[in-house]
């Protein structure tokens, strides 16, 4: 009994020491933050209550937690990865204050925010200069509203990026939901802290089995995470496919298409590449190529066209069957390259011309002959690929492929022939909506006295229009008419003969009457 009581006392003393240590640490942080904000002259004006109370009200570090749905081993590992990545992000990313000083994102979200929260909510006496202190803090707070929005945007982008990297159409799509966890505060002397909490959830994309070219294939519902919103499932509006407005088709992709995307783009992870495919399906241009019943969606990354996602409507869903790089034979641009240079499909694959890696080279970006060729065949975006992607990913070791391509092409095709070729654009293959929205008819002014008369005219006209509509003839009635035709023909002749005889008798009677009268 005594040992239990001693343990409780020791635990209480340890918690008391821990809270006292947190308060002392927060005091030092607040004093430093006042100086960084340019309010260092105000901190000495605070009384003991103001210094202590501002240290006891604080915004704690952000907590990363798993939602109940994330209870499998893979999800647990993903959450641990997010925790480490967010910690590095908070400590290594700097925010520039209005006076030019720099602090980390963590200090901005904790200490700086704690200072503002205390002085914006405190109504008590923090010293003889309370009015001056609170007024200056309020003015400075209004100036930092845009900075706050910028820091929140940085955090949103971080979570969007990290969720995109760890998500998979096969294993699940992760997304956070923001909450807040605060401790109870019994009195003014008690500590109070609030922690932003990001609870991560996971959703497994739906799978379907469809027939593609006579074989059953498993396809995955395409989607990607959105901060605070959940999973955004990819759909394509019907008018983008040339159909009537008002309908949308969910997008699915088979594993073969994912494999082709990854190997032909080659510089991003599978999750990032599939995410870009989702965006392309929603926003890019759709083409129809003669001789094919598929839809060709332009695939773009950072506004650079890299190829086509080939999709077909199957059982009411839009299924991405494969991916064609922009220079491959299956694309309009690839066929133009073969026509202009005489290069064969096998040669293009051999020298690496069918992947993005082949064009991430200074030899391609600065070669005037390659520039003219790519401009003529409609691949000018590839000239920008080196400058754009070299800033995002490590392309070291890809220079040799570009050199091989330029050397091979210079030996096999006549440069002078390109001058006479007309520059190509795939715009003429783009789908134009079959039924664009019709303009609303202009209202016709109607005199009030004519409203009843117009309504009566409509009632009179409606039955006539309905009666004048030809009714379909039954095939049974047609057969009966053919059968009765031999019987009705003699009857008609007999009636005509009878009418002729009666007409002769009547004319004879009339002549006799005329003779008697004479």
Short mmCIF file of C-alpha atoms in Angstrom, two decimals:
data_model
loop_
_atom_site.label_atom_id
_atom_site.label_comp_id
_atom_site.label_asym_id
_atom_site.label_seq_id
_atom_site.Cartn_x
_atom_site.Cartn_y
_atom_site.Cartn_z
CA UNK A 1 0.00 0.00 0.00
CA UNK A 2 2.79 2.34 0.95
CA UNK A 3 4.74 1.48 -2.19
CA UNK A 4 1.75 2.27 -4.38
CA UNK A 5 1.34 5.65 -2.70
CA UNK A 6 5.04 6.38 -3.15
CA UNK A 7 4.82 5.55 -6.85
CA UNK A 8 1.94 7.98 -7.27
CA UNK A 9 3.87 10.72 -5.47
CA UNK A 10 6.94 10.11 -7.60
CA UNK A 11 4.85 10.17 -10.79
CA UNK A 12 3.25 13.44 -9.70
CA UNK A 13 6.60 15.02 -8.91
CA UNK A 14 8.04 13.85 -12.23
CA UNK A 15 5.08 15.32 -14.15
CA UNK A 16 5.42 18.57 -12.22
CA UNK A 17 9.12 18.80 -13.10
CA UNK A 18 8.37 17.99 -16.72
CA UNK A 19 5.80 20.79 -16.99
CA UNK A 20 8.14 23.25 -15.27
CA UNK A 21 10.86 22.36 -17.77
CA UNK A 22 8.47 22.90 -20.70
CA UNK A 23 7.50 26.31 -19.32
CA UNK A 24 11.14 27.40 -18.98
CA UNK A 25 11.93 26.23 -22.51
CA UNK A 26 8.89 28.06 -23.86
CA UNK A 27 9.89 31.27 -22.05
CA UNK A 28 13.26 31.24 -23.81
CA UNK A 29 11.61 30.54 -27.17
CA UNK A 30 9.10 33.36 -26.73
CA UNK A 31 11.84 35.86 -25.85
CA UNK A 32 13.81 34.85 -28.94
CA UNK A 33 10.67 35.02 -31.15
CA UNK A 34 9.90 38.56 -29.93
CA UNK A 35 13.38 39.58 -31.08
CA UNK A 36 13.04 37.83 -34.48
CA UNK A 37 9.68 39.50 -35.09
CA UNK A 38 11.13 42.93 -34.32
CA UNK A 39 9.22 43.16 -31.03
CA UNK A 40 12.21 42.71 -28.77
CA UNK A 41 11.56 46.05 -27.09
CA UNK A 42 8.17 44.80 -25.87
CA UNK A 43 9.25 41.63 -24.07
CA UNK A 44 10.91 43.46 -21.10
CA UNK A 45 7.62 45.36 -20.64
CA UNK A 46 5.75 42.14 -19.75
CA UNK A 47 5.14 41.48 -16.08
CA UNK A 48 5.76 38.09 -14.45
CA UNK A 49 2.18 37.01 -15.13
CA UNK A 50 2.47 37.87 -18.84
CA UNK A 51 5.77 35.99 -19.23
CA UNK A 52 4.47 32.93 -17.38
CA UNK A 53 1.01 32.84 -18.98
CA UNK A 54 2.39 33.24 -22.52
CA UNK A 55 4.74 30.32 -21.87
CA UNK A 56 1.92 28.05 -20.65
CA UNK A 57 -0.23 28.55 -23.73
CA UNK A 58 1.53 27.02 -26.69
CA UNK A 59 0.98 25.30 -30.02
CA UNK A 60 2.69 21.92 -29.89
CA UNK A 61 4.38 20.11 -32.74
CA UNK A 62 2.21 18.41 -35.36
CA UNK A 63 1.25 14.81 -34.69
CA UNK A 64 1.12 12.20 -37.47
CA UNK A 65 -1.24 9.34 -36.67
CA UNK A 66 -2.84 6.39 -38.42
CA UNK A 67 -6.59 6.16 -38.84
CA UNK A 68 -8.29 2.89 -37.86
CA UNK A 69 -8.29 1.81 -41.53
CA UNK A 70 -4.45 1.87 -41.58
CA UNK A 71 -3.89 -1.22 -39.44
CA UNK A 72 -1.92 -3.43 -41.84
CA UNK A 73 1.85 -3.70 -41.84
CA UNK A 74 2.35 -1.75 -45.06
CA UNK A 75 0.24 1.17 -43.75
CA UNK A 76 2.15 1.21 -40.46
CA UNK A 77 5.43 1.46 -42.34
CA UNK A 78 3.99 4.21 -44.54
CA UNK A 79 2.91 6.26 -41.50
CA UNK A 80 6.37 5.95 -39.95
CA UNK A 81 7.87 7.13 -43.22
CA UNK A 82 5.54 10.15 -43.26
CA UNK A 83 6.50 11.03 -39.67
CA UNK A 84 10.19 11.11 -40.53
CA UNK A 85 9.65 12.97 -43.80
CA UNK A 86 7.47 15.65 -42.17
CA UNK A 87 9.99 16.18 -39.38
CA UNK A 88 12.75 16.75 -41.93
CA UNK A 89 10.46 19.08 -43.87
CA UNK A 90 9.64 21.19 -40.78
CA UNK A 91 13.24 21.47 -39.62
CA UNK A 92 14.90 22.03 -43.01
CA UNK A 93 12.40 24.37 -44.68
CA UNK A 94 12.82 28.04 -43.82
CA UNK A 95 10.28 30.87 -43.77
CA UNK A 96 11.39 34.45 -44.35
CA UNK A 97 9.83 36.93 -41.92
CA UNK A 98 8.76 40.41 -42.94
CA UNK A 99 11.94 41.95 -41.52
CA UNK A 100 14.17 39.51 -43.40
CA UNK A 101 14.88 37.12 -40.52
CA UNK A 102 14.45 33.41 -41.20
CA UNK A 103 12.95 30.70 -39.03
CA UNK A 104 12.05 27.06 -39.65
CA UNK A 105 8.55 25.94 -40.54
CA UNK A 106 8.36 24.19 -37.16
CA UNK A 107 9.18 27.39 -35.24
CA UNK A 108 6.65 29.28 -37.35
CA UNK A 109 3.89 26.75 -36.69
CA UNK A 110 4.67 26.45 -32.96
CA UNK A 111 6.44 29.36 -31.20
CA UNK A 112 5.42 32.20 -33.51
CA UNK A 113 1.83 30.99 -33.66
CA UNK A 114 1.77 30.56 -29.85
CA UNK A 115 2.82 34.18 -29.32
CA UNK A 116 0.08 35.50 -31.58
CA UNK A 117 -2.56 33.17 -30.14
CA UNK A 118 -1.83 34.33 -26.58
CA UNK A 119 -1.94 38.06 -27.25
CA UNK A 120 -4.94 37.82 -29.58
CA UNK A 121 -7.01 35.93 -26.98
CA UNK A 122 -5.68 37.43 -23.74
CA UNK A 123 -7.79 40.17 -22.12
CA UNK A 124 -5.88 40.35 -18.81
CA UNK A 125 -3.14 42.62 -17.53
CA UNK A 126 0.30 41.63 -18.87
CA UNK A 127 2.05 44.69 -17.51
CA UNK A 128 1.83 48.46 -17.21
CA UNK A 129 2.06 48.74 -20.99
CA UNK A 130 -0.58 46.12 -21.81
CA UNK A 131 -2.42 48.32 -24.32
CA UNK A 132 0.76 49.17 -26.24
CA UNK A 133 1.93 45.52 -26.33
CA UNK A 134 -1.39 44.06 -27.46
CA UNK A 135 -1.93 46.84 -30.05
CA UNK A 136 1.47 46.31 -31.69
CA UNK A 137 1.05 42.52 -31.73
CA UNK A 138 -2.39 42.88 -33.35
CA UNK A 139 -1.01 45.16 -36.08
CA UNK A 140 1.84 42.76 -36.82
CA UNK A 141 -0.52 39.78 -36.88
CA UNK A 142 -2.54 41.32 -39.74
CA UNK A 143 0.66 41.76 -41.76
CA UNK A 144 1.48 38.06 -41.37
CA UNK A 145 -1.81 36.68 -42.71
CA UNK A 146 -0.37 36.14 -46.21
CA UNK A 147 2.74 34.48 -44.73
CA UNK A 148 0.49 32.12 -42.78
CA UNK A 149 -1.36 31.21 -45.93
CA UNK A 150 1.96 30.54 -47.69
CA UNK A 151 3.18 28.24 -44.91
CA UNK A 152 -0.11 26.34 -44.93
CA UNK A 153 0.22 25.95 -48.70
CA UNK A 154 3.75 24.57 -48.28
CA UNK A 155 2.41 21.97 -45.84
CA UNK A 156 -0.43 21.04 -48.17
CA UNK A 157 1.99 20.54 -51.05
CA UNK A 158 4.21 18.42 -48.83
CA UNK A 159 1.37 16.11 -47.82
CA UNK A 160 0.08 15.89 -51.40
CA UNK A 161 3.57 14.96 -52.62
CA UNK A 162 4.32 12.43 -49.90
CA UNK A 163 0.89 10.78 -50.25
CA UNK A 164 1.37 10.56 -54.00
CA UNK A 165 4.76 8.88 -53.53
CA UNK A 166 3.54 6.21 -51.09
CA UNK A 167 0.18 5.52 -52.76
CA UNK A 168 -0.47 2.70 -55.19
CA UNK A 169 -3.49 1.65 -57.23
CA UNK A 170 -2.76 -1.91 -56.19
CA UNK A 171 -2.19 -1.48 -52.44
CA UNK A 172 -4.05 1.71 -51.55
CA UNK A 173 -4.20 5.52 -51.78
CA UNK A 174 -3.28 7.45 -48.62
CA UNK A 175 -4.65 10.85 -47.64
CA UNK A 176 -4.67 12.94 -44.42
CA UNK A 177 -7.51 14.53 -42.49
CA UNK A 178 -6.60 17.39 -40.15
CA UNK A 179 -7.79 17.38 -36.55
CA UNK A 180 -6.74 19.12 -33.33
CA UNK A 181 -5.91 17.60 -29.96
CA UNK A 182 -5.94 19.87 -26.90
CA UNK A 183 -5.42 19.19 -23.20
CA UNK A 184 -7.80 20.31 -20.46
CA UNK A 185 -6.93 23.45 -18.49
CA UNK A 186 -8.38 23.73 -14.99
CA UNK A 187 -7.15 27.25 -14.12
CA UNK A 188 -4.93 30.08 -15.31
CA UNK A 189 -1.86 28.50 -13.73
CA UNK A 190 -2.27 25.22 -15.56
CA UNK A 191 -0.46 24.40 -18.81
CA UNK A 192 -2.47 24.28 -22.01
CA UNK A 193 -1.33 23.05 -25.40
CA UNK A 194 -2.99 22.22 -28.68
CA UNK A 195 -1.50 19.91 -31.26
CA UNK A 196 -2.45 19.81 -34.95
CA UNK A 197 -3.09 16.17 -35.83
CA UNK A 198 -3.02 14.63 -39.29
CA UNK A 199 -4.81 11.28 -39.27
CA UNK A 200 -3.92 9.26 -42.36
CA UNK A 201 -6.49 7.08 -44.04
CA UNK A 202 -6.20 4.61 -46.90
CA UNK A 203 -8.65 3.56 -49.62
CA UNK A 204 -8.13 0.56 -51.88
CA UNK A 205 -9.10 1.32 -55.53
CA UNK A 206 -11.85 -0.82 -56.99
CA UNK A 207 -10.81 -3.62 -59.32
CA UNK A 208 -12.73 -4.97 -62.28
CA UNK A 209 -12.20 -7.74 -64.80
CA UNK A 210 -12.83 -6.75 -68.42
CA UNK A 211 -12.24 -8.33 -71.81
CA UNK A 212 -9.42 -6.65 -73.76
CA UNK A 213 -8.74 -8.09 -77.20
CA UNK A 214 -10.50 -11.30 -76.25
CA UNK A 215 -8.60 -11.84 -72.99
CA UNK A 216 -9.73 -11.15 -69.44
CA UNK A 217 -7.66 -8.43 -67.79
CA UNK A 218 -7.76 -6.93 -64.30
CA UNK A 219 -8.02 -3.14 -64.24
CA UNK A 220 -7.71 -0.62 -61.40
CA UNK A 221 -9.82 2.44 -60.74
CA UNK A 222 -7.61 5.50 -61.32
CA UNK A 223 -7.38 8.12 -58.59
CA UNK A 224 -5.02 10.23 -56.50
CA UNK A 225 -5.01 11.82 -53.01
CA UNK A 226 -6.13 15.37 -52.28
CA UNK A 227 -5.26 17.20 -49.07
CA UNK A 228 -8.19 17.23 -46.58
CA UNK A 229 -10.55 15.91 -49.29
CA UNK A 230 -9.73 12.23 -49.63
CA UNK A 231 -9.31 10.37 -52.91
CA UNK A 232 -10.18 12.05 -56.18
CA UNK A 233 -11.35 9.33 -58.56
CA UNK A 234 -10.57 10.08 -62.19
CA UNK A 235 -13.47 10.55 -64.61
CA UNK A 236 -13.82 11.83 -68.18
CA UNK A 237 -16.78 13.92 -69.28
CA UNK A 238 -18.80 12.50 -72.16
CA UNK A 239 -18.48 15.66 -74.30
CA UNK A 240 -14.70 15.22 -74.36
CA UNK A 241 -15.29 11.92 -76.16
CA UNK A 242 -17.65 13.46 -78.70
CA UNK A 243 -20.88 12.37 -76.98
CA UNK A 244 -23.76 14.37 -75.57
CA UNK A 245 -23.23 16.44 -72.45
CA UNK A 246 -24.12 15.45 -68.93
CA UNK A 247 -22.44 12.06 -68.45
CA UNK A 248 -19.04 11.00 -67.14
CA UNK A 249 -17.06 7.78 -67.44
CA UNK A 250 -14.86 6.40 -64.61
CA UNK A 251 -11.28 5.69 -65.69
CA UNK A 252 -9.50 2.39 -65.13
CA UNK A 253 -6.03 1.23 -66.13
CA UNK A 254 -4.55 -2.21 -66.63
CA UNK A 255 -1.15 -3.30 -65.30
CA UNK A 256 0.29 -3.50 -68.82
CA UNK A 257 -0.30 0.23 -69.31
CA UNK A 258 1.30 1.05 -65.94
CA UNK A 259 4.35 -1.03 -66.89
CA UNK A 260 4.70 0.76 -70.24
CA UNK A 261 4.34 4.16 -68.56
CA UNK A 262 7.09 3.45 -66.05
CA UNK A 263 9.58 1.98 -68.52
CA UNK A 264 9.05 4.62 -71.25
CA UNK A 265 9.06 7.66 -68.96
CA UNK A 266 11.70 6.15 -66.71
CA UNK A 267 12.62 9.12 -64.47
CA UNK A 268 9.75 9.07 -61.96
CA UNK A 269 8.35 6.44 -59.61
CA UNK A 270 5.29 4.40 -60.56
CA UNK A 271 3.01 6.33 -58.20
CA UNK A 272 4.09 9.74 -59.54
CA UNK A 273 3.77 8.59 -63.16
CA UNK A 274 0.26 7.18 -62.57
CA UNK A 275 -0.70 10.44 -60.82
CA UNK A 276 0.34 12.37 -63.94
CA UNK A 277 -1.71 9.92 -66.03
CA UNK A 278 -4.78 10.73 -63.92
CA UNK A 279 -4.30 14.46 -64.52
CA UNK A 280 -3.82 13.89 -68.26
CA UNK A 281 -7.01 11.86 -68.49
CA UNK A 282 -8.96 14.67 -66.84
CA UNK A 283 -7.52 17.68 -68.63
CA UNK A 284 -5.53 16.87 -71.77
CA UNK A 285 -6.55 16.85 -75.42
CA UNK A 286 -8.29 13.72 -76.81
CA UNK A 287 -7.50 12.48 -80.33
CA UNK A 288 -9.03 9.94 -82.68
CA UNK A 289 -6.57 8.39 -85.11
CA UNK A 290 -7.92 7.04 -88.43
CA UNK A 291 -8.20 3.26 -88.43
CA UNK A 292 -8.45 2.99 -84.64
CA UNK A 293 -11.54 2.92 -82.43
CA UNK A 294 -9.52 3.94 -79.34
CA UNK A 295 -9.20 7.35 -77.72
CA UNK A 296 -5.72 8.85 -77.54
CA UNK A 297 -5.24 11.11 -74.49
CA UNK A 298 -2.18 13.34 -74.64
CA UNK A 299 0.09 12.46 -71.71
CA UNK A 300 1.87 15.48 -70.24
CA UNK A 301 4.22 16.14 -67.34
CA UNK A 302 4.90 19.78 -66.46
CA UNK A 303 3.16 20.82 -69.68
CA UNK A 304 5.51 18.74 -71.86
CA UNK A 305 3.76 16.26 -74.16
CA UNK A 306 5.45 12.88 -73.86
CA UNK A 307 3.01 10.51 -75.53
CA UNK A 308 -0.50 9.10 -75.57
CA UNK A 309 -2.63 7.07 -73.17
CA UNK A 310 -4.64 4.71 -75.38
CA UNK A 311 -8.08 4.04 -73.91
CA UNK A 312 -11.31 2.34 -74.98
CA UNK A 313 -14.86 2.31 -73.67
CA UNK A 314 -15.60 -1.15 -72.27
CA UNK A 315 -18.78 -1.96 -70.34
CA UNK A 316 -19.43 1.68 -69.49
CA UNK A 317 -15.93 2.46 -68.20
CA UNK A 318 -12.91 4.03 -69.90
CA UNK A 319 -9.99 1.59 -69.78
CA UNK A 320 -6.40 2.68 -70.45
CA UNK A 321 -4.89 -0.22 -72.38
CA UNK A 322 -1.36 1.01 -73.05
CA UNK A 323 0.96 4.00 -73.29
CA UNK A 324 2.73 5.08 -76.48
CA UNK A 325 5.72 7.41 -76.29
CA UNK A 326 5.43 10.38 -78.63
CA UNK A 327 8.19 9.18 -81.00
CA UNK A 328 7.00 5.58 -81.25
CA UNK A 329 5.41 4.16 -84.38
CA UNK A 330 1.94 4.01 -82.85
CA UNK A 331 1.75 7.81 -82.57
CA UNK A 332 1.16 10.29 -85.42
CA UNK A 333 4.47 11.98 -84.62
CA UNK A 334 6.36 8.69 -84.68
CA UNK A 335 5.05 7.86 -88.13
CA UNK A 336 6.12 11.30 -89.34
CA UNK A 337 9.64 10.63 -88.05
CA UNK A 338 9.80 7.36 -90.00
CA UNK A 339 8.54 9.07 -93.16
CA UNK A 340 10.93 12.01 -92.86
CA UNK A 341 14.07 10.07 -91.96
CA UNK A 342 13.47 6.56 -93.24
CA UNK A 343 14.35 5.13 -89.84
CA UNK A 344 12.72 1.82 -88.99
CA UNK A 345 10.84 0.95 -85.83
CA UNK A 346 13.44 -1.58 -84.75
CA UNK A 347 16.21 1.02 -85.16
CA UNK A 348 14.30 3.52 -83.02
CA UNK A 349 13.98 0.99 -80.24
CA UNK A 350 17.63 -0.03 -80.57
CA UNK A 351 19.07 3.48 -80.19
CA UNK A 352 16.69 4.41 -77.36
CA UNK A 353 14.46 6.78 -79.31
CA UNK A 354 11.26 5.31 -77.85
CA UNK A 355 11.81 6.53 -74.28
CA UNK A 356 12.13 9.88 -72.51
CA UNK A 357 15.69 9.08 -71.38
CA UNK A 358 16.87 9.33 -74.98
CA UNK A 359 16.00 13.04 -75.10
CA UNK A 360 17.37 14.15 -71.72
CA UNK A 361 20.65 15.22 -73.24
CA UNK A 362 22.34 18.42 -74.30
CA UNK A 363 23.14 16.74 -77.62
CA UNK A 364 19.42 16.68 -78.40
CA UNK A 365 18.53 20.04 -76.86
CA UNK A 366 21.26 21.99 -78.69
CA UNK A 367 21.51 20.13 -82.00
CA UNK A 368 20.01 22.33 -84.80
CA UNK A 369 19.21 19.32 -87.01
CA UNK A 370 17.31 17.59 -84.18
CA UNK A 371 15.52 20.86 -83.45
CA UNK A 372 14.32 21.10 -87.05
CA UNK A 373 13.29 17.43 -87.17
CA UNK A 374 11.33 17.55 -83.91
CA UNK A 375 9.66 20.82 -84.95
CA UNK A 376 8.57 19.39 -88.31
CA UNK A 377 7.12 16.19 -86.83
CA UNK A 378 5.33 17.91 -83.93
CA UNK A 379 7.66 17.00 -81.03
CA UNK A 380 8.98 20.44 -80.08
CA UNK A 381 8.19 19.76 -76.40
CA UNK A 382 11.05 17.25 -76.32
CA UNK A 383 13.49 20.10 -76.94
CA UNK A 384 12.48 21.56 -73.56
CA UNK A 385 12.61 18.23 -71.74
CA UNK A 386 16.30 18.49 -70.85
CA UNK A 387 16.05 21.95 -69.29
CA UNK A 388 12.83 21.20 -67.40
CA UNK A 389 13.48 17.71 -66.04
CA UNK A 390 17.17 18.19 -65.26
CA UNK A 391 16.06 20.60 -62.50
CA UNK A 392 13.73 18.01 -60.93
CA UNK A 393 15.51 14.65 -61.18
CA UNK A 394 19.04 13.34 -61.52
CA UNK A 395 19.59 12.66 -65.21
CA UNK A 396 23.28 11.90 -64.89
CA UNK A 397 24.23 8.99 -67.13
CA UNK A 398 21.54 9.71 -69.75
CA UNK A 399 23.73 11.92 -71.94
CA UNK A 400 25.16 9.01 -73.92
CA UNK A 401 21.73 7.91 -75.22
CA UNK A 402 21.03 11.35 -76.68
CA UNK A 403 24.44 11.36 -78.32
CA UNK A 404 23.77 7.96 -79.93
CA UNK A 405 20.42 9.21 -81.30
CA UNK A 406 21.86 12.36 -82.90
CA UNK A 407 24.82 10.52 -84.42
CA UNK A 408 22.64 7.77 -85.84
CA UNK A 409 20.12 10.13 -87.39
CA UNK A 410 22.76 12.39 -88.93
CA UNK A 411 24.18 9.40 -90.80
CA UNK A 412 20.87 8.01 -92.05
CA UNK A 413 18.72 10.92 -93.20
CA UNK A 414 19.07 13.88 -95.50
CA UNK A 415 18.85 17.11 -93.53
CA UNK A 416 17.95 19.21 -96.58
CA UNK A 417 14.71 17.31 -97.20
CA UNK A 418 13.20 18.60 -93.96
CA UNK A 419 13.07 22.19 -95.16
CA UNK A 420 10.23 21.40 -97.57
CA UNK A 421 8.15 19.41 -95.06
CA UNK A 422 5.22 21.23 -93.55
CA UNK A 423 5.23 21.48 -89.75
CA UNK A 424 2.88 18.99 -88.14
CA UNK A 425 0.23 19.43 -85.47
CA UNK A 426 -2.16 16.81 -84.12
CA UNK A 427 -4.86 19.43 -83.54
CA UNK A 428 -6.87 18.23 -86.54
CA UNK A 429 -7.23 14.83 -84.86
CA UNK A 430 -8.72 16.31 -81.70
CA UNK A 431 -12.29 15.39 -80.91
CA UNK A 432 -14.83 18.16 -81.35
CA UNK A 433 -17.97 17.73 -79.23
CA UNK A 434 -20.72 16.27 -81.43
CA UNK A 435 -23.45 18.29 -79.76
CA UNK A 436 -22.14 21.61 -78.43
CA UNK A 437 -24.47 23.42 -76.05
CA UNK A 438 -27.16 25.23 -78.00
CA UNK A 439 -27.71 28.94 -77.28
CA UNK A 440 -30.84 29.74 -75.32
CA UNK A 441 -33.60 31.18 -77.55
CA UNK A 442 -34.44 34.81 -76.97
CA UNK A 443 -37.79 35.28 -75.18
CA UNK A 444 -40.64 36.55 -77.37
CA UNK A 445 -42.81 39.28 -75.94
CA UNK A 446 -46.48 38.18 -75.77
CA UNK A 447 -49.39 40.52 -75.11
CA UNK A 448 -51.36 39.41 -72.07
CA UNK A 449 -54.66 39.33 -73.97
CA UNK A 450 -53.15 36.97 -76.52
CA UNK A 451 -51.98 34.40 -73.98
CA UNK A 452 -55.35 32.61 -73.69
CA UNK A 453 -55.88 32.74 -77.44
CA UNK A 454 -52.42 31.30 -78.10
CA UNK A 455 -53.06 28.50 -75.63
CA UNK A 456 -56.38 27.69 -77.32
CA UNK A 457 -54.67 27.62 -80.73
CA UNK A 458 -52.10 25.17 -79.39
CA UNK A 459 -54.90 22.93 -78.10
CA UNK A 460 -56.60 23.03 -81.50
CA UNK A 461 -53.44 22.34 -83.45
CA UNK A 462 -52.21 19.50 -81.27
CA UNK A 463 -54.95 16.95 -82.19
CA UNK A 464 -54.55 17.75 -85.89
CA UNK A 465 -50.85 17.21 -85.75
CA UNK A 466 -51.42 13.99 -83.88
CA UNK A 467 -54.05 12.76 -86.33
CA UNK A 468 -51.96 13.63 -89.36
CA UNK A 469 -49.12 11.44 -88.20
CA UNK A 470 -49.09 8.26 -90.35
CA UNK A 471 -49.78 5.07 -88.41
CA UNK A 472 -47.61 2.05 -89.08
CA UNK A 473 -49.37 -0.63 -91.17
CA UNK A 474 -49.61 -4.11 -89.68
CA UNK A 475 -48.12 -6.97 -91.73
CA UNK A 476 -51.15 -9.11 -90.77
CA UNK A 477 -53.51 -6.64 -92.44
CA UNK A 478 -51.31 -6.69 -95.52
CA UNK A 479 -51.54 -10.49 -95.83
CA UNK A 480 -55.35 -10.42 -95.40
CA UNK A 481 -55.58 -7.80 -98.16
CA UNK A 482 -53.56 -9.99 -100.57
CA UNK A 483 -55.79 -13.01 -99.84
CA UNK A 484 -59.02 -11.07 -100.42
CA UNK A 485 -57.78 -9.40 -103.61
CA UNK A 486 -59.10 -12.22 -105.98
CA UNK A 487 -62.54 -12.01 -104.33
CA UNK A 488 -62.87 -8.25 -104.38
CA UNK A 489 -61.87 -7.79 -108.05
CA UNK A 490 -64.95 -9.67 -109.52
CA UNK A 491 -67.16 -7.87 -107.06
CA UNK A 492 -65.90 -4.51 -108.25
CA UNK A 493 -66.45 -5.49 -111.91
CA UNK A 494 -69.99 -6.69 -111.13
CA UNK A 495 -70.87 -3.42 -109.41
CA UNK A 496 -69.50 -1.40 -112.32
CA UNK A 497 -71.61 -3.53 -114.79
CA UNK A 498 -74.70 -3.07 -112.67
CA UNK A 499 -74.18 0.68 -112.59
CA UNK A 500 -73.78 0.74 -116.41
CA UNK A 501 -77.06 -1.18 -116.94
CA UNK A 502 -78.96 1.08 -114.57
CA UNK A 503 -77.56 4.13 -116.29
CA UNK A 504 -78.74 2.75 -119.73
CA UNK A 505 -82.24 2.06 -118.47
CA UNK A 506 -82.55 5.49 -116.98
CA UNK A 507 -81.47 7.19 -120.21
CA UNK A 508 -84.04 5.10 -122.28
CA UNK A 509 -86.82 6.01 -119.89
CA UNK A 510 -85.94 9.64 -120.21
CA UNK A 511 -86.12 9.46 -124.06
CA UNK A 512 -89.61 7.84 -123.96
CA UNK A 513 -90.90 10.54 -121.66
CA UNK A 514 -89.54 13.17 -124.00
CA UNK A 515 -91.35 11.59 -127.00
CA UNK A 516 -94.72 11.47 -125.24
CA UNK A 517 -94.42 15.10 -124.31
CA UNK A 518 -93.75 16.02 -127.93
#
